[in-house]
Every structure is written in structure tokens, then in C-alpha cells.
Coordinates of C-alpha atoms and ligand atoms in Angstrom, one line a residue:
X21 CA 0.0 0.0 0.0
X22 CA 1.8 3.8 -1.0
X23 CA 0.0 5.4 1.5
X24 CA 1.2 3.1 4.7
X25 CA 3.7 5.5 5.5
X26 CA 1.2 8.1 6.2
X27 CA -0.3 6.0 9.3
X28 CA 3.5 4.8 10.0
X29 CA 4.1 8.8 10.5
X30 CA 1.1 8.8 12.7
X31 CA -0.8 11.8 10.2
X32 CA -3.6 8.9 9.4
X33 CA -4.9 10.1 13.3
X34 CA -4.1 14.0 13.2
X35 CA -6.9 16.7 13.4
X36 CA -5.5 18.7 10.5
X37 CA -5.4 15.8 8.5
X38 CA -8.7 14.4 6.2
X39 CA -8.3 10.9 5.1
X40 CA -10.3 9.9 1.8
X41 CA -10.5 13.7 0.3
X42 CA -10.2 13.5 -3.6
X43 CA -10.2 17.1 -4.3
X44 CA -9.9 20.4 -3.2
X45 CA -13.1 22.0 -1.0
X46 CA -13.3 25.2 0.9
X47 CA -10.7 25.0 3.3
X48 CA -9.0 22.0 2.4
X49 CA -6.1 21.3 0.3
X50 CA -5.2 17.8 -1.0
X51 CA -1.9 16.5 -1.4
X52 CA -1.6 14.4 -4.8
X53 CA 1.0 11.6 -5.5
X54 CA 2.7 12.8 -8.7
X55 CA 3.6 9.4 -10.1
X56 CA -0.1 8.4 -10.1
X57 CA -2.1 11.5 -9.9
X58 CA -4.2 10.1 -7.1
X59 CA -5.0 11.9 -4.1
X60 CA -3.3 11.1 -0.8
X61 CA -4.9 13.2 1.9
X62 CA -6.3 16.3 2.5
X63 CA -5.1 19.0 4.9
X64 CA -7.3 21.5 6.6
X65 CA -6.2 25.3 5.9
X66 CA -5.3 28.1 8.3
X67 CA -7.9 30.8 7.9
X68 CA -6.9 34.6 9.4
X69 CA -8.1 33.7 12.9
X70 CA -6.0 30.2 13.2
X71 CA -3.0 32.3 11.9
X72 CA -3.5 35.0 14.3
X73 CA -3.5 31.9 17.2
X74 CA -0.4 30.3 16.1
X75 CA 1.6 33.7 15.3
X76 CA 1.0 34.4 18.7
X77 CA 1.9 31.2 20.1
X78 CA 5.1 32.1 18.5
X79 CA 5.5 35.5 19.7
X80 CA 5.3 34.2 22.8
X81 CA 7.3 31.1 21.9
X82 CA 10.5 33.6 21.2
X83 CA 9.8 35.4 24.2
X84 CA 10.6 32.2 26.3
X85 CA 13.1 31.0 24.0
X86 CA 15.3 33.9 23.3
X87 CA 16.2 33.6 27.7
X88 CA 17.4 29.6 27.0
X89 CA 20.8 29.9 27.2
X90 CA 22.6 29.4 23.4
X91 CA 24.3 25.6 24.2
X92 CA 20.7 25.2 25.7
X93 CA 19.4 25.5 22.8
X94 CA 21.8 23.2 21.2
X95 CA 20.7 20.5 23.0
X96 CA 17.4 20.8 22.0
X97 CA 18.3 20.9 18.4
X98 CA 20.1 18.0 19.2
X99 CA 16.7 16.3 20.4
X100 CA 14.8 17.5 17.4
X101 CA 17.4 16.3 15.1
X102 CA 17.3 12.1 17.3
X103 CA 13.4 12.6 16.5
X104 CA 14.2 13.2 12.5
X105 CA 16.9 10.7 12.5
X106 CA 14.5 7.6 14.0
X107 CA 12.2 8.7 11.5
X108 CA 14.1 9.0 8.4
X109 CA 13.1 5.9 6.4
X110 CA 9.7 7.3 6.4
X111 CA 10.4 10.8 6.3
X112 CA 12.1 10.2 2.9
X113 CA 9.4 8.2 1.9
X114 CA 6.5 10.8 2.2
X115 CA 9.1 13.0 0.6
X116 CA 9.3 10.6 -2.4
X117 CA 5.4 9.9 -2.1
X118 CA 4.0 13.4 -2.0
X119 CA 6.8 15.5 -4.6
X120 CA 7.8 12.2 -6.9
X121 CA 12.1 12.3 -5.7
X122 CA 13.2 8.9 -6.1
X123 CA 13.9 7.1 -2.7
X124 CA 17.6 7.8 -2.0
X125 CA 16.9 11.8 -3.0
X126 CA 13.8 11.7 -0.7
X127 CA 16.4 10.3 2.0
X128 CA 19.7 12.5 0.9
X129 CA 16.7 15.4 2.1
X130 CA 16.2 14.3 5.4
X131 CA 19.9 13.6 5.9
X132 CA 20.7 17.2 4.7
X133 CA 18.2 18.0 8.1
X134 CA 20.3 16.2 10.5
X135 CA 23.5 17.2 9.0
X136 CA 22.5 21.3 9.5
X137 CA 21.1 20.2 12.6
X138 CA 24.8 18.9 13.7
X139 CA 26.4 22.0 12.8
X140 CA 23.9 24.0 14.4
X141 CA 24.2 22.0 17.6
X142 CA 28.0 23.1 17.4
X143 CA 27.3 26.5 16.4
X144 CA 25.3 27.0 20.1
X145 CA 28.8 27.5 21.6
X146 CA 30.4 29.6 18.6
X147 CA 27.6 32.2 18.2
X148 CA 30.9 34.5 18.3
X149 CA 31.0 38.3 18.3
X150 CA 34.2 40.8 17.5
X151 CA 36.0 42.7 19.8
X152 CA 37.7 45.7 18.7
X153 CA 40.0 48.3 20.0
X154 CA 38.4 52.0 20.8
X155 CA 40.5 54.9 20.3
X156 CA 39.1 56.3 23.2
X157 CA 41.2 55.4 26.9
X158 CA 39.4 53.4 29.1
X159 CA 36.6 52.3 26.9
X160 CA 36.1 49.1 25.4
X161 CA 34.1 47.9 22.0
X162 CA 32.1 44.8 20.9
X163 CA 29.8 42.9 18.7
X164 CA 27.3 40.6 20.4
X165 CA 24.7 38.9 17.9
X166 CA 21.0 38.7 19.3
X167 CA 18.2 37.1 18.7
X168 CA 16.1 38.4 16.1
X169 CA 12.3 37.4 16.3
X170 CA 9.9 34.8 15.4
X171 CA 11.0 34.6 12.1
X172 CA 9.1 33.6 8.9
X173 CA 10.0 30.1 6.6
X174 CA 8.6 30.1 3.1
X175 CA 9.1 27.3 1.3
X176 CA 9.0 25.0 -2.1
X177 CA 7.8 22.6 -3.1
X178 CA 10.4 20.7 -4.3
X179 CA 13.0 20.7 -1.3
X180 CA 9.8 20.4 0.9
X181 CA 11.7 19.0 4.0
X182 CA 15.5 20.3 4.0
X183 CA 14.8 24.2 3.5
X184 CA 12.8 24.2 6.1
X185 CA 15.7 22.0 8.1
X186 CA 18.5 25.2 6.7
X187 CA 16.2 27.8 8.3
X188 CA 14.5 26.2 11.3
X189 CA 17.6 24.5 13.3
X190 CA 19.8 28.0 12.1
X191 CA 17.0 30.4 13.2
X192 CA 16.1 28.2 16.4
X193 CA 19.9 27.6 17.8
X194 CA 20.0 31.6 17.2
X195 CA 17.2 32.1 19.7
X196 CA 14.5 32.6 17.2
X197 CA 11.1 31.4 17.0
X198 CA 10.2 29.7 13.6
X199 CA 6.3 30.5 11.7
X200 CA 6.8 27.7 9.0
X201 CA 4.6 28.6 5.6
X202 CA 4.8 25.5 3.0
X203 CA 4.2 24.3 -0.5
X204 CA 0.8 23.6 -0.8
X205 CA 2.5 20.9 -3.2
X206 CA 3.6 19.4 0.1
X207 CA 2.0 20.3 3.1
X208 CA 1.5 16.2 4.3
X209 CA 5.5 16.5 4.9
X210 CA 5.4 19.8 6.5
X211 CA 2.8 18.3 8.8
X212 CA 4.8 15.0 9.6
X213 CA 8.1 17.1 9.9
X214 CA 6.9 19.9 12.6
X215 CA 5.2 17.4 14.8
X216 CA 8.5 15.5 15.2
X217 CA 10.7 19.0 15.9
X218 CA 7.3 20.6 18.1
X219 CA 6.9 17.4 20.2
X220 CA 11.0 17.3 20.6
X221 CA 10.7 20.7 21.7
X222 CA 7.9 20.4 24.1
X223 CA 9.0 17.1 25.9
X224 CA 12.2 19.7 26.8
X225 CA 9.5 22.4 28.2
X226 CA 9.9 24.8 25.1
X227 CA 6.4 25.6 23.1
X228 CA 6.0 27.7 20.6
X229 CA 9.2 27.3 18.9
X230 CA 8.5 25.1 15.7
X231 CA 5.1 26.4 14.5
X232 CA 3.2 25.6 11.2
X233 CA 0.5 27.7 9.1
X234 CA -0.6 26.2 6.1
X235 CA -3.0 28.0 3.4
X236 CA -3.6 29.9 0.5
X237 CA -1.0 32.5 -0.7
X238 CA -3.5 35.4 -1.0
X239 CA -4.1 34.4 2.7
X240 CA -2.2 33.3 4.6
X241 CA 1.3 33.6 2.5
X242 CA 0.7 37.8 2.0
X243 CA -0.5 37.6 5.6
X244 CA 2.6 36.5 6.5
X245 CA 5.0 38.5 4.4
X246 CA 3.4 41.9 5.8
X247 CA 3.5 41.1 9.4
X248 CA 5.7 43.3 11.2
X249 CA 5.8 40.8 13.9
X250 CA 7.7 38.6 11.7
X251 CA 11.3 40.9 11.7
X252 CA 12.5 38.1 9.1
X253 CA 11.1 36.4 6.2
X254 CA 13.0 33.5 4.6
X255 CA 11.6 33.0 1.6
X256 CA 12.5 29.7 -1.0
X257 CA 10.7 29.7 -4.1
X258 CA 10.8 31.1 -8.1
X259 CA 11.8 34.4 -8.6
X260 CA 8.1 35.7 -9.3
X261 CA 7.2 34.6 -5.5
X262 CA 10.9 36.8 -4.5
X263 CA 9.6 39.7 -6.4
X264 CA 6.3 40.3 -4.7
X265 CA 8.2 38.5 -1.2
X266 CA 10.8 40.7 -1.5
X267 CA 8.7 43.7 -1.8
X268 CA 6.0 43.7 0.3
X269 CA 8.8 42.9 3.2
X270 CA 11.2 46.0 2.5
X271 CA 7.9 48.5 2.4
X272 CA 7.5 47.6 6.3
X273 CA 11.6 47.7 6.9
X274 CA 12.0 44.4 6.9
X275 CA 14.2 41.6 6.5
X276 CA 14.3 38.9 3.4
X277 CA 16.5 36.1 3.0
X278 CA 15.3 35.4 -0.6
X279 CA 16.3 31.9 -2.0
X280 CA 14.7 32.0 -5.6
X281 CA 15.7 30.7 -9.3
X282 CA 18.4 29.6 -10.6
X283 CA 19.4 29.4 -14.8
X284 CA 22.5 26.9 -14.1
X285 CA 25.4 26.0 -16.5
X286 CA 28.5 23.6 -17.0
X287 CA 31.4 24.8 -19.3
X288 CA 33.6 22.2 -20.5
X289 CA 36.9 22.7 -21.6
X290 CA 38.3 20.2 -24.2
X291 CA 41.2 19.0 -22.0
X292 CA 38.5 17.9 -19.7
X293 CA 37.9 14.4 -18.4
X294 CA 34.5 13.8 -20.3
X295 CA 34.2 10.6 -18.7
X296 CA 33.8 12.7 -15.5
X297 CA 32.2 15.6 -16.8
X298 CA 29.5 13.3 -18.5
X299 CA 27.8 11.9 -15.1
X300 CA 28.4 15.2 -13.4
X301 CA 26.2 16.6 -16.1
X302 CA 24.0 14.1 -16.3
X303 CA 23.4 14.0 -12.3
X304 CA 22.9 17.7 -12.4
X305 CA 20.5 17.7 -15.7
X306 CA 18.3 15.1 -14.6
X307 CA 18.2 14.6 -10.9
X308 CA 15.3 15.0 -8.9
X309 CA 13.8 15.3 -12.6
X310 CA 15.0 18.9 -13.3
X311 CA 13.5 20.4 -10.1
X312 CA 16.4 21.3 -8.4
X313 CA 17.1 25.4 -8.2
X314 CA 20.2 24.1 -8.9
X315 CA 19.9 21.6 -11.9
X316 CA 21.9 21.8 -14.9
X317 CA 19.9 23.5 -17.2
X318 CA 22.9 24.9 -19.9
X319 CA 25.7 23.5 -21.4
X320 CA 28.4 25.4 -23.1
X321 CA 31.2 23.0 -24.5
X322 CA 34.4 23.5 -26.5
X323 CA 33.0 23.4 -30.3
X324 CA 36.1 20.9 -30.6
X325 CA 34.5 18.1 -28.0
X326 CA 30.9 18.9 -28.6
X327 CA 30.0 15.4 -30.7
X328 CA 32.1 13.4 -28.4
X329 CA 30.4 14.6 -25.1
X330 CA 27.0 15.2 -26.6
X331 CA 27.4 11.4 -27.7
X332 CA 27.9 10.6 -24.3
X333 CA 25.3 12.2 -23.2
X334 CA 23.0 11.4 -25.8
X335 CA 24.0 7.5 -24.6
X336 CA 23.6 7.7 -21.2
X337 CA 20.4 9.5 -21.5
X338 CA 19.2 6.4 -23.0
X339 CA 19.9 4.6 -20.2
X340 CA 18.0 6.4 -17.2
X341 CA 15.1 4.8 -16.3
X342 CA 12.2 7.0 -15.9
X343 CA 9.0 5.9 -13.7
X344 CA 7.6 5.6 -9.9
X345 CA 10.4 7.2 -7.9
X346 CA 9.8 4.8 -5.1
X347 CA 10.8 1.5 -7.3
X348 CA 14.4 -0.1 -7.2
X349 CA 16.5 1.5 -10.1
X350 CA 14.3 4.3 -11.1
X351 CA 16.6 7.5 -11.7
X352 CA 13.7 9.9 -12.9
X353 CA 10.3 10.2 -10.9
X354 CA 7.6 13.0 -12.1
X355 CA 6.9 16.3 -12.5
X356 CA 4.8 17.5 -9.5
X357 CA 2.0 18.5 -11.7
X358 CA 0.2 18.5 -14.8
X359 CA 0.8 22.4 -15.3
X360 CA 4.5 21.3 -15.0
X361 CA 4.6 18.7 -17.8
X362 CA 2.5 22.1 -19.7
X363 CA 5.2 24.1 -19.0
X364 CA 7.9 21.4 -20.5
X365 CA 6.0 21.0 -23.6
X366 CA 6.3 24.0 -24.2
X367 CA 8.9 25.3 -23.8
X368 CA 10.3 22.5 -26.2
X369 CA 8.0 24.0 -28.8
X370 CA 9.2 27.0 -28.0
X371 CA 12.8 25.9 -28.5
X372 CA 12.3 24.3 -32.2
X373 CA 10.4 27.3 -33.0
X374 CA 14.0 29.2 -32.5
X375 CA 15.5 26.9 -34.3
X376 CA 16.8 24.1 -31.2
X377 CA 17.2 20.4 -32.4
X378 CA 16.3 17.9 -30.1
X379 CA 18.6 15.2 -29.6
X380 CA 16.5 13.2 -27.3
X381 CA 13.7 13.3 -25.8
X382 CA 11.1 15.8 -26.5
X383 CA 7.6 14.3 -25.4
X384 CA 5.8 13.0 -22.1
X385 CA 5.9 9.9 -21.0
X386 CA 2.4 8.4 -22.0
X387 CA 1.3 6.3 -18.6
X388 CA -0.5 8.1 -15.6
X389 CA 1.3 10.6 -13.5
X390 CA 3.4 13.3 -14.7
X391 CA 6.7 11.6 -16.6
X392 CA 8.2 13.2 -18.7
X393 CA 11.4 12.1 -21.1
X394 CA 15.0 13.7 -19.8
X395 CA 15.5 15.8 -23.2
X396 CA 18.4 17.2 -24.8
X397 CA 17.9 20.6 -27.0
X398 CA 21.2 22.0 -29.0
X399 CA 20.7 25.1 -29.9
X400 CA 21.2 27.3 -33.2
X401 CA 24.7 27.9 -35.0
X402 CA 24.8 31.6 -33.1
X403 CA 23.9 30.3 -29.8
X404 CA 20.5 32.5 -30.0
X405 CA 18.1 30.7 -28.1
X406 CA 15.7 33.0 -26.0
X407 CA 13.8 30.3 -24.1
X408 CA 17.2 29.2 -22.4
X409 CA 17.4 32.5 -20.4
X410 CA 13.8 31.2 -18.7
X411 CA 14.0 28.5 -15.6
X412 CA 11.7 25.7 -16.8
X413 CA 11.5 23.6 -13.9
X414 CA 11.9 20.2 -15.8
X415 CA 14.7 17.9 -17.0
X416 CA 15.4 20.2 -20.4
X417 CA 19.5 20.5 -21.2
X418 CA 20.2 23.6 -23.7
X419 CA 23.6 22.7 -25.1
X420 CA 25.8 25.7 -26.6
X421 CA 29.1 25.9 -27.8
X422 CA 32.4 27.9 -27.4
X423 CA 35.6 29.2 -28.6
X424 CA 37.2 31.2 -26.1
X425 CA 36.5 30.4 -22.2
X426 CA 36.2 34.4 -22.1
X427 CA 33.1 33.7 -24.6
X428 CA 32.1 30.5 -22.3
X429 CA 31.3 32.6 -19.5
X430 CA 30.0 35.4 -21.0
X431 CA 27.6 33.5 -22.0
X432 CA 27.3 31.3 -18.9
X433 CA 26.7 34.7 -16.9
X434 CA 24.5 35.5 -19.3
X435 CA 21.1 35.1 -17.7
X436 CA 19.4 37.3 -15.3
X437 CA 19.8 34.0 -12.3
X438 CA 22.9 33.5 -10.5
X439 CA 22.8 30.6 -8.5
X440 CA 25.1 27.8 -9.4
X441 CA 28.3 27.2 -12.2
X442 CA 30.9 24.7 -13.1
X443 CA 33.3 24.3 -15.3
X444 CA 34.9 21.0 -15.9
X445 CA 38.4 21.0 -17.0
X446 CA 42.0 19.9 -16.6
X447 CA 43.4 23.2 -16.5
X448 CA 44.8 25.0 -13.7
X449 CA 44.3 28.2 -15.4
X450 CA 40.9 27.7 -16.7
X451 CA 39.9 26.8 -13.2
X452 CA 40.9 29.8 -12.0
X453 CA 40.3 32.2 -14.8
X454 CA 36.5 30.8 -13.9
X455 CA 37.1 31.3 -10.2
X456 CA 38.6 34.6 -10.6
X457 CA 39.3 36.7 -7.4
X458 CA 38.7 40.3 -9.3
X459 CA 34.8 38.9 -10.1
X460 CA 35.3 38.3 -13.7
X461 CA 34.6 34.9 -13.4
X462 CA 31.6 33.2 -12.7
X463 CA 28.6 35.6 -11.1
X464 CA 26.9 33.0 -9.3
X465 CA 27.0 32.4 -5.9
X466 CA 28.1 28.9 -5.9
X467 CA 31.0 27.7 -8.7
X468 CA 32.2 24.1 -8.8
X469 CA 35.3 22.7 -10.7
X470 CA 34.9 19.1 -11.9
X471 CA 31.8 18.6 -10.6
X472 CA 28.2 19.5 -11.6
X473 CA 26.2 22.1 -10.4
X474 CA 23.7 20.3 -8.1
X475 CA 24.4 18.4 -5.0
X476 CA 25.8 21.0 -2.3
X477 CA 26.8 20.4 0.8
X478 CA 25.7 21.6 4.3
X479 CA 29.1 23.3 5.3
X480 CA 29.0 26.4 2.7
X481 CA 26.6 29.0 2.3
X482 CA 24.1 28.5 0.0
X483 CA 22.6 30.7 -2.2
X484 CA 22.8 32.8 -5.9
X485 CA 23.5 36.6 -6.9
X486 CA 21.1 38.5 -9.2
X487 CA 17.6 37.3 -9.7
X488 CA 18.1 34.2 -7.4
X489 CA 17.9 36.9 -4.5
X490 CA 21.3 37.1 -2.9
X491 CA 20.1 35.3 0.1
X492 CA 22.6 33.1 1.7
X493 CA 21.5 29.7 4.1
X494 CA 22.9 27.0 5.3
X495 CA 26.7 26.5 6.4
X496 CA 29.6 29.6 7.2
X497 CA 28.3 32.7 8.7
X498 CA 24.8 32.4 7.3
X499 CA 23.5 31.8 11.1
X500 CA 24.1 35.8 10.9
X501 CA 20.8 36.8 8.8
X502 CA 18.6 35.2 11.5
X503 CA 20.2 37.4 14.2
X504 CA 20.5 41.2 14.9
X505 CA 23.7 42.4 15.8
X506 CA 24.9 45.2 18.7
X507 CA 27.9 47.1 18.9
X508 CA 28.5 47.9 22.4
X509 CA 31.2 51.0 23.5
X510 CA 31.7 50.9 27.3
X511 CA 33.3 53.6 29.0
X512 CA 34.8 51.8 32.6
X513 CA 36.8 55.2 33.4
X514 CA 35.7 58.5 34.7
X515 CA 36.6 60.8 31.6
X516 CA 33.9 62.2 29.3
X517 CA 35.8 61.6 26.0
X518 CA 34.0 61.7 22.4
X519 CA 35.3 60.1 19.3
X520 CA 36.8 61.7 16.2
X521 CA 38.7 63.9 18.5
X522 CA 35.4 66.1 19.2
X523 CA 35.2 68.7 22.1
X524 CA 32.1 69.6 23.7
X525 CA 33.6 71.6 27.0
Ligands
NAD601 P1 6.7 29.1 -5.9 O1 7.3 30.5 -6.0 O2 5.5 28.8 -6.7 O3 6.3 28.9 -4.3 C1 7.3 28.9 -3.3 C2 6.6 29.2 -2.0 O4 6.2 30.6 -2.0 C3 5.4 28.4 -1.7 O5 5.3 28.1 -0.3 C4 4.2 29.3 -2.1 O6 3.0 29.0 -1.5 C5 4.8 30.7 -1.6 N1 4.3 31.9 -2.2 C6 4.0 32.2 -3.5 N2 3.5 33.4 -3.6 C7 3.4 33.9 -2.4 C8 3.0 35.2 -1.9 N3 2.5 36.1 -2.7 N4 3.1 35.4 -0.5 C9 3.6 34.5 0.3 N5 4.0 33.2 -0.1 C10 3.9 33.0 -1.5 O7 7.9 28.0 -6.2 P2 7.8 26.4 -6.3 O8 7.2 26.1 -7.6 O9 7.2 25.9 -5.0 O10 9.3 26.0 -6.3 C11 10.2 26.1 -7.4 C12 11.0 27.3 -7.5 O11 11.7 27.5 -6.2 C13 12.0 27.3 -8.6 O12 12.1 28.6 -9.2 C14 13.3 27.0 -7.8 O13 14.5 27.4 -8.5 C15 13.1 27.7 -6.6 N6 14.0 27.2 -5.5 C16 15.1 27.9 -5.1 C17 15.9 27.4 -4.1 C18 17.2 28.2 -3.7 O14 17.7 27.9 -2.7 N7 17.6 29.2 -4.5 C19 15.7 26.2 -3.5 C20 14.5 25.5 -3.9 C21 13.7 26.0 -4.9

């Protein structure tokens, strides 16, 4: 039975949860499987008096928790992260169930959780300010960081576990409360997943820290964004949501953390290992079916290796077996809806339209669900290919080709997104040149050498430049959006001294 995991993860029994609904009514939302298109379960959907309820439990959830000491905290993120970790199996299943990632992606989501959560745990002790000398005697300067606020999580659908997991043990271990707003694509995950962080929470004595709110965007989502009890809104999505996000937050003085779209491409040199570079690319193009922010959606190679590595790619295209995400072997689930297999078509008519040949794929799969074929799409001698510059969130690769690496990533920065890059090559120089330390080099915020552009790990910040938002999560110093920082000047002497050399006698 698909759906066992939904008793197994105890939603089967929970009051928000309506067993047996097969479409959409007033104040319900149901969760389809993609790779069938049958429903799974219905949620039931914050209305403006439920959100008022639970944003104030989470007022008055930072209120308490802002006063637990930071390594504290830790150890409740610890807690939250033992309650993920015993439930992993099923956690990635519901992932794989409800947005169509084959099994070990749905997994490799809840494992990004616990790994974030195990840096956070260590950050509760390093939550570090400066300390810098004053030109004034006797007085002392310093940075402490504070927490900020309950703080706002908006997220996709298609990382519908671990975005939340980046923000929520980040914002939590910083003393922050966390108002979690999901995909209605996936609300049955956000459901399973707060419980387990809530209830860790509460068995410690700390309520209101993990907090859901699930609904429609023109209520509950622009609800959200322009409350100015929420100091911070994290928001994960395309760059059309970051638009409206980003500006309906910064007309009350906010803060957004703004994680949106990405346009993503591999250069590849011809001294490179095409071996190598061939399953980087492929990984990247066609993982988690093309929905990844971060999936390969360009390539730009050497007009000298182009037939060698587009045969490659052509071949082991051939090879990936597309169909239910959950079954031994499958590489390729679904699309996560009907509109998204729209979208793919078209955009392939789009591309032969401006003169693109496709080298395979192409068409839908025909068998219930939303499968569509991994397709390849070269484009014109010229390189002009206008529906490239758009993110179309399915497994479409636009190959290019170069001369110059100067021309390579002029074209790769090209786009108005700048969230992911790689080159693959076997030249120190190139590698560099790409990675340049003047900024003439790739404009996205994350660049790779001799690996594709999807599959980052916790330790770095994550995030793009440009249109993808500028937001940074994850690893490094992100911890530092979800805080506010005070600069403290202490006088311990007895002389009224000013700065700058001032006198005021
Ligand atoms: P989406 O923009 O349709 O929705 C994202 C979230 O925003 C959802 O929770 C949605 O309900 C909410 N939302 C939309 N309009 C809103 C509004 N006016 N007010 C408040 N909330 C609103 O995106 P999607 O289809 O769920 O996800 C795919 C997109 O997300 C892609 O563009 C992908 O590149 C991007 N993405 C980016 C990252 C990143 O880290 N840069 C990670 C994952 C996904």
C-alpha cells in the first residue's frame, strides 16, 4: 500500500489531517501523488483567525526561548534532530510519495536536516562576536549577535523538508522562533516534519518554537509576508514569489532572506575528463527530474568536443530509467503536476520554434502521473536561443558551444539568475580564470570545478547573486541573517571623552 507511511508517520490520526478527500473544497487542500495522480490526503487550511492563534503562540514562543541559554538550545536541536533521525526511512518516503524524488533523493533530504542540525548543535557554543580596539582610553568595544524574532519560513515545493531543516535548526539555535509557511505541493511533509521538531521541543519544556501555518498564498502567504511581527522572512521559491516576497517585506523595513531561481550552467573545456564531466552533467540535468534550483539547465562546450560529449550524453540518457520514484532503479520520478509537464511541452515548442534540435527526448511519457522524457535541445549555430534565459522547472538540457572560455562565460553569466556554475576542465588556469578573485569569473553564488552544479553540501553557504535573490542559508556565517547584531562601546573610566577627537567643554 503507497500510502502506509502516512499511518506509520502517525498523520492517518491527526486533526488537521482528512483521510479519503479527492479534491480540493473550501478549506482543504489535497496532497496528490505525482507518479499516479491520485490523491493522498487532505489538509485543513489556516484561515486569518488560526494564523492569528499560532503567530501568537510564536511571539510568545521567542519570548521564552530567546532567555534559554545558546548551548541550551543546542541541546534541543540535538533532540529535534534524534526525533528526525529515527524517522528517516519514512520521512524520505512521504518526501518521495508526495513531490515524486526517487527514494535515495527523498532520504539525501532528510539527511541534509540532520547534518544542518549537527552544525547548528556546534554553532550554540560559537555564536561568536568581535572585539575591537576603541580609540578612546578606558573604553572598550564589541559585537554581540542577538536574537532576532519569530521569524518567517517560506518554502518549495520541491525541497519540501530540508529548506525548512537550513532555516529552522539555524534560526532556532540563534534564539528565534520559527512561523513555518509551506508548499501547498507538500503540506503532508510539512505536517509529519513539525510534529516530530514541536513534540522534541515540548518534551524539553519549550512551546511555541517550531510552528506551522498552512494556506492559500493570497491568505495566509501575503498575511505572513506583511506582518511586522515577523522581523524576518525567509523565503524559497521562483523568482516571481521573491519579487512580490521581496517587496512587500522591504515596504514595512524588513528583512528577506530570498532563495529563488536559478538558470545553471557547466562549461567544459576540451582538455577535460568527459568521462567525469558526462555523469556530473547528467546528475545535475536530470536529478530529482530537473527540479532542483540548482539543476543543470545549460551546457556550453568546446566546439572541438561537442559530438564526443553530446554522444555521451545522448547514450547515457538512454539509459535512465524513468518511472515511480519509489521502485528499485528508477533515476527519474515525475513532474509535480500537470501544469509542470505544460510548461515542459512548451517550452520544447518554444525551442524548435527558435530553431533548437532535439537530440532526445522531446515528449511526455504516456502512462498516468506526470513523466516526462529527460531531453536534450542544441541550440542554433549563433547560440541565440531565448527560451534558455527562462528557468523551466523540468529535466530540459540547452547545449551551446564555445571558442574562447572568455566567450564561455559570457555566456554562462548571461542570464538574469545567479545561483550555481561549473566548469569542468584539466586546466589549472581555466579553473581559476572561472574562479577569478577580481569577479570576472563566474557571477553565481556557488561555482564548482569538476563537478556538476547540483548536490551541495551543508558546510557552505548557500545561495545565488542576481535574480536568485542574494540570500545566503545553510553553512559559514549564514547563522548571521537570522540574528541582529549590537555594537557595544563601554566607557569603565571616569573621563567624558567623544570620538573623532570632538570637544564639547
Ligand atoms: P513558488 O514560487 O511557486 O512557491 C514557493 C513558496 O512561495 C510556496 O510556499 C508558495 O506558497 C509561496 N508563495 C507564493 N506566492 C506567495 C506570496 N505572494 N506570498 C507568500 N508566499 C507565497 O515556487 P515552487 O514552484 O514551489 O518552487 C520552485 C521554485 O523554487 C524554482 O524557481 C526553484 O528554482 C526555486 N527554489 C530555489 C531554491 C534556492 O535555494 N535558491 C531552492 C529550492 C527551490
Amino acid at each position: 500500500m503507497r500510502t502506509g507511511v502516512l499511518q506509520r508517520l502517525g498523520l492517518d490520526s491527526h486533526p488537521r489531517v482528512v483521510m479519503g478527500a479527492r479534491e480540493n473544497a473550501p478549506g482543504v487542500a489535497v496532497s496528490f501523488d505525482p507518479a499516479t495522480g491520485q490523491p493522498l490526503a487532505g489538509v485543513r487550511l489556516d484561515n486569518a483567525e488560526s494564523y492569528e492563534r499560532t503567530l501568537r503562540t510564536s511571539v510568545e514562543g521567542f519570548k521564552a526561548w530567546r532567555n534559554v541559554p545558546a548551548p541550551v538550545r543546542g541541546q534541543v536541536i540535538r533532540a529535534v534532530a534524534d526525533g528526525i533521525r529515527a524517522r528517516k526511512d519514512d520521512l524520505g518516503e512521504l518526501i518521495s510519495l508526495e513531490v515524486g524524488k526517487i527514494r535515495s533523493e527523498g532520504l539525501g533530504e532528510v539527511q541534509e536536516t540532520i547534518d544542518i542540525a549537527d552544525f547548528a548543535v556546534g554553532l550554540s557554543r560559537q555564536l561568536y562576536g568581535l572585539t575591537m580596539p576603541s580609540e578612546r582610553r578606558d573604553h572598550a568595544i564589541r559585537e554581540q549577535w542577538l536574537p532576532l524574532g519569530p521569524v518567517g519560513v517560506i518554502t518549495a515545493f520541491n525541497f519540501p523538508h530540508a529548506v525548512w531543516g537550513w532555516n529552522a535548526m539555524l534560526g532556532a539555535v540563534c534564539g528565534d522562533s520559527i512561523l513555518w509557511k509551506p508548499s501547498l505541493f507538500a503540506p503532508l511533509t510539512a505536517l509529519a516534519t513539525n510534529e516530530i521538531a514541536r513534540a522534541a521541543a515540548e518534551r524539553l519544556g519549550h512551546k511555541g518554537v517550531f510552528e506551522l501555518v498552512m494556506g492559500l498564498d493570497a491568505e495566509i502567504g501575503e498575511r505572513m509576508v506583511a506582518d511586522r511581527r515577523l522581523p524576518l522572512i525567509s523565503a524559497t521559491g521562483s523568482c516571481r514569489m521573491g519579487r512580490r516576497v521581496g517587496a512587500v517585506v522591504a515596504e514595512r523595513l524588513g528583512r528577506s532572506l530570498l532563495e529563488l531561481g536559478g538558470n545553471n550552467a557547466v562549461i567544459v573545456e576540451p582538455d577535460a575528463d568527459l568521462a567525469l564531466a558526462a555523469r556530473g552533467i547528467t546528475f545535475s540535468a536530470v536529478g530529482t527530474a530537473g527540479q532542483r534550483c540548482t539543476t543543470t539547465r545549460r551546457l556550453i562546450v568546446h566546439e572541438s568536443i561537442a559530438g564526443d560529449l553530446i554522444a555521451r550524453l545522448v547514450k547515457a540518457y538512454a539509459s535512465i530509467k524513468v518511472g515511480d520514484p519509489l521502485a528499485e532503479g528508477t533515476l527519474v520520478g515525475p513532474l509535480i503536476s500537470e501544469a509542470a509537464v505544460q510548461g515542459y511541452e512548451r517550452a520544447i515548442a518554444a525551442a524548435r520554434a527558435q530553431g533548437g534540435e532535439v537530440l532526445t527526448g522531446g515528449q511526455r511519457v504516456n502512462a498516468p502521473g506526470h513523466f516526462v522524457a529527460p531531453t536534450i535541445i542544441r541550440a542554433p549555430a549563433g547560440n541565440i536561443l531565448p527560451i534558455a534565459r527562462d528557468e523551466t522547472f523540468a529535466p530540459i538540457l540547452y547545449v551551446f558551444t564555445f571558442k574562447t572560455l572568455d566567450e564561455a562565460i559570457a555566456l554562462q553569466n548571461g542570464v538574469d539568475q545567479g545561483l550555481s556554475s561549473a566548469i569542468f576542465t584539466g586546466s589549472m588556469r581555466s579553473a581559476e580564470r572561472f574562479l577569478s578573485p577580481h569577479g570576472t569569473g563566474s557571477d553565481c553564488g556557488l561555482a564548482y570545478v569538476n563537478l556538476g552544479t547540483s548536490g551541495a553540501e551543508i558546510g557552505g553557504a548557500f545561495g545565488g547573486e542576481k535574480d536568485t535573490g542574494g540570500g545566503r542559508e545553510s553553512g559559514s556565517d549564514s547563522w548571521k541573517a537570522y540574528m541582529r547584531r549590537q555594537t557595544c562601546t563601554i566607557n569603565f573610566g571616569s573621563e567624558f571623552t567623544l570620538a573623532q577627537g570632538i570637544r564639547f567643554e
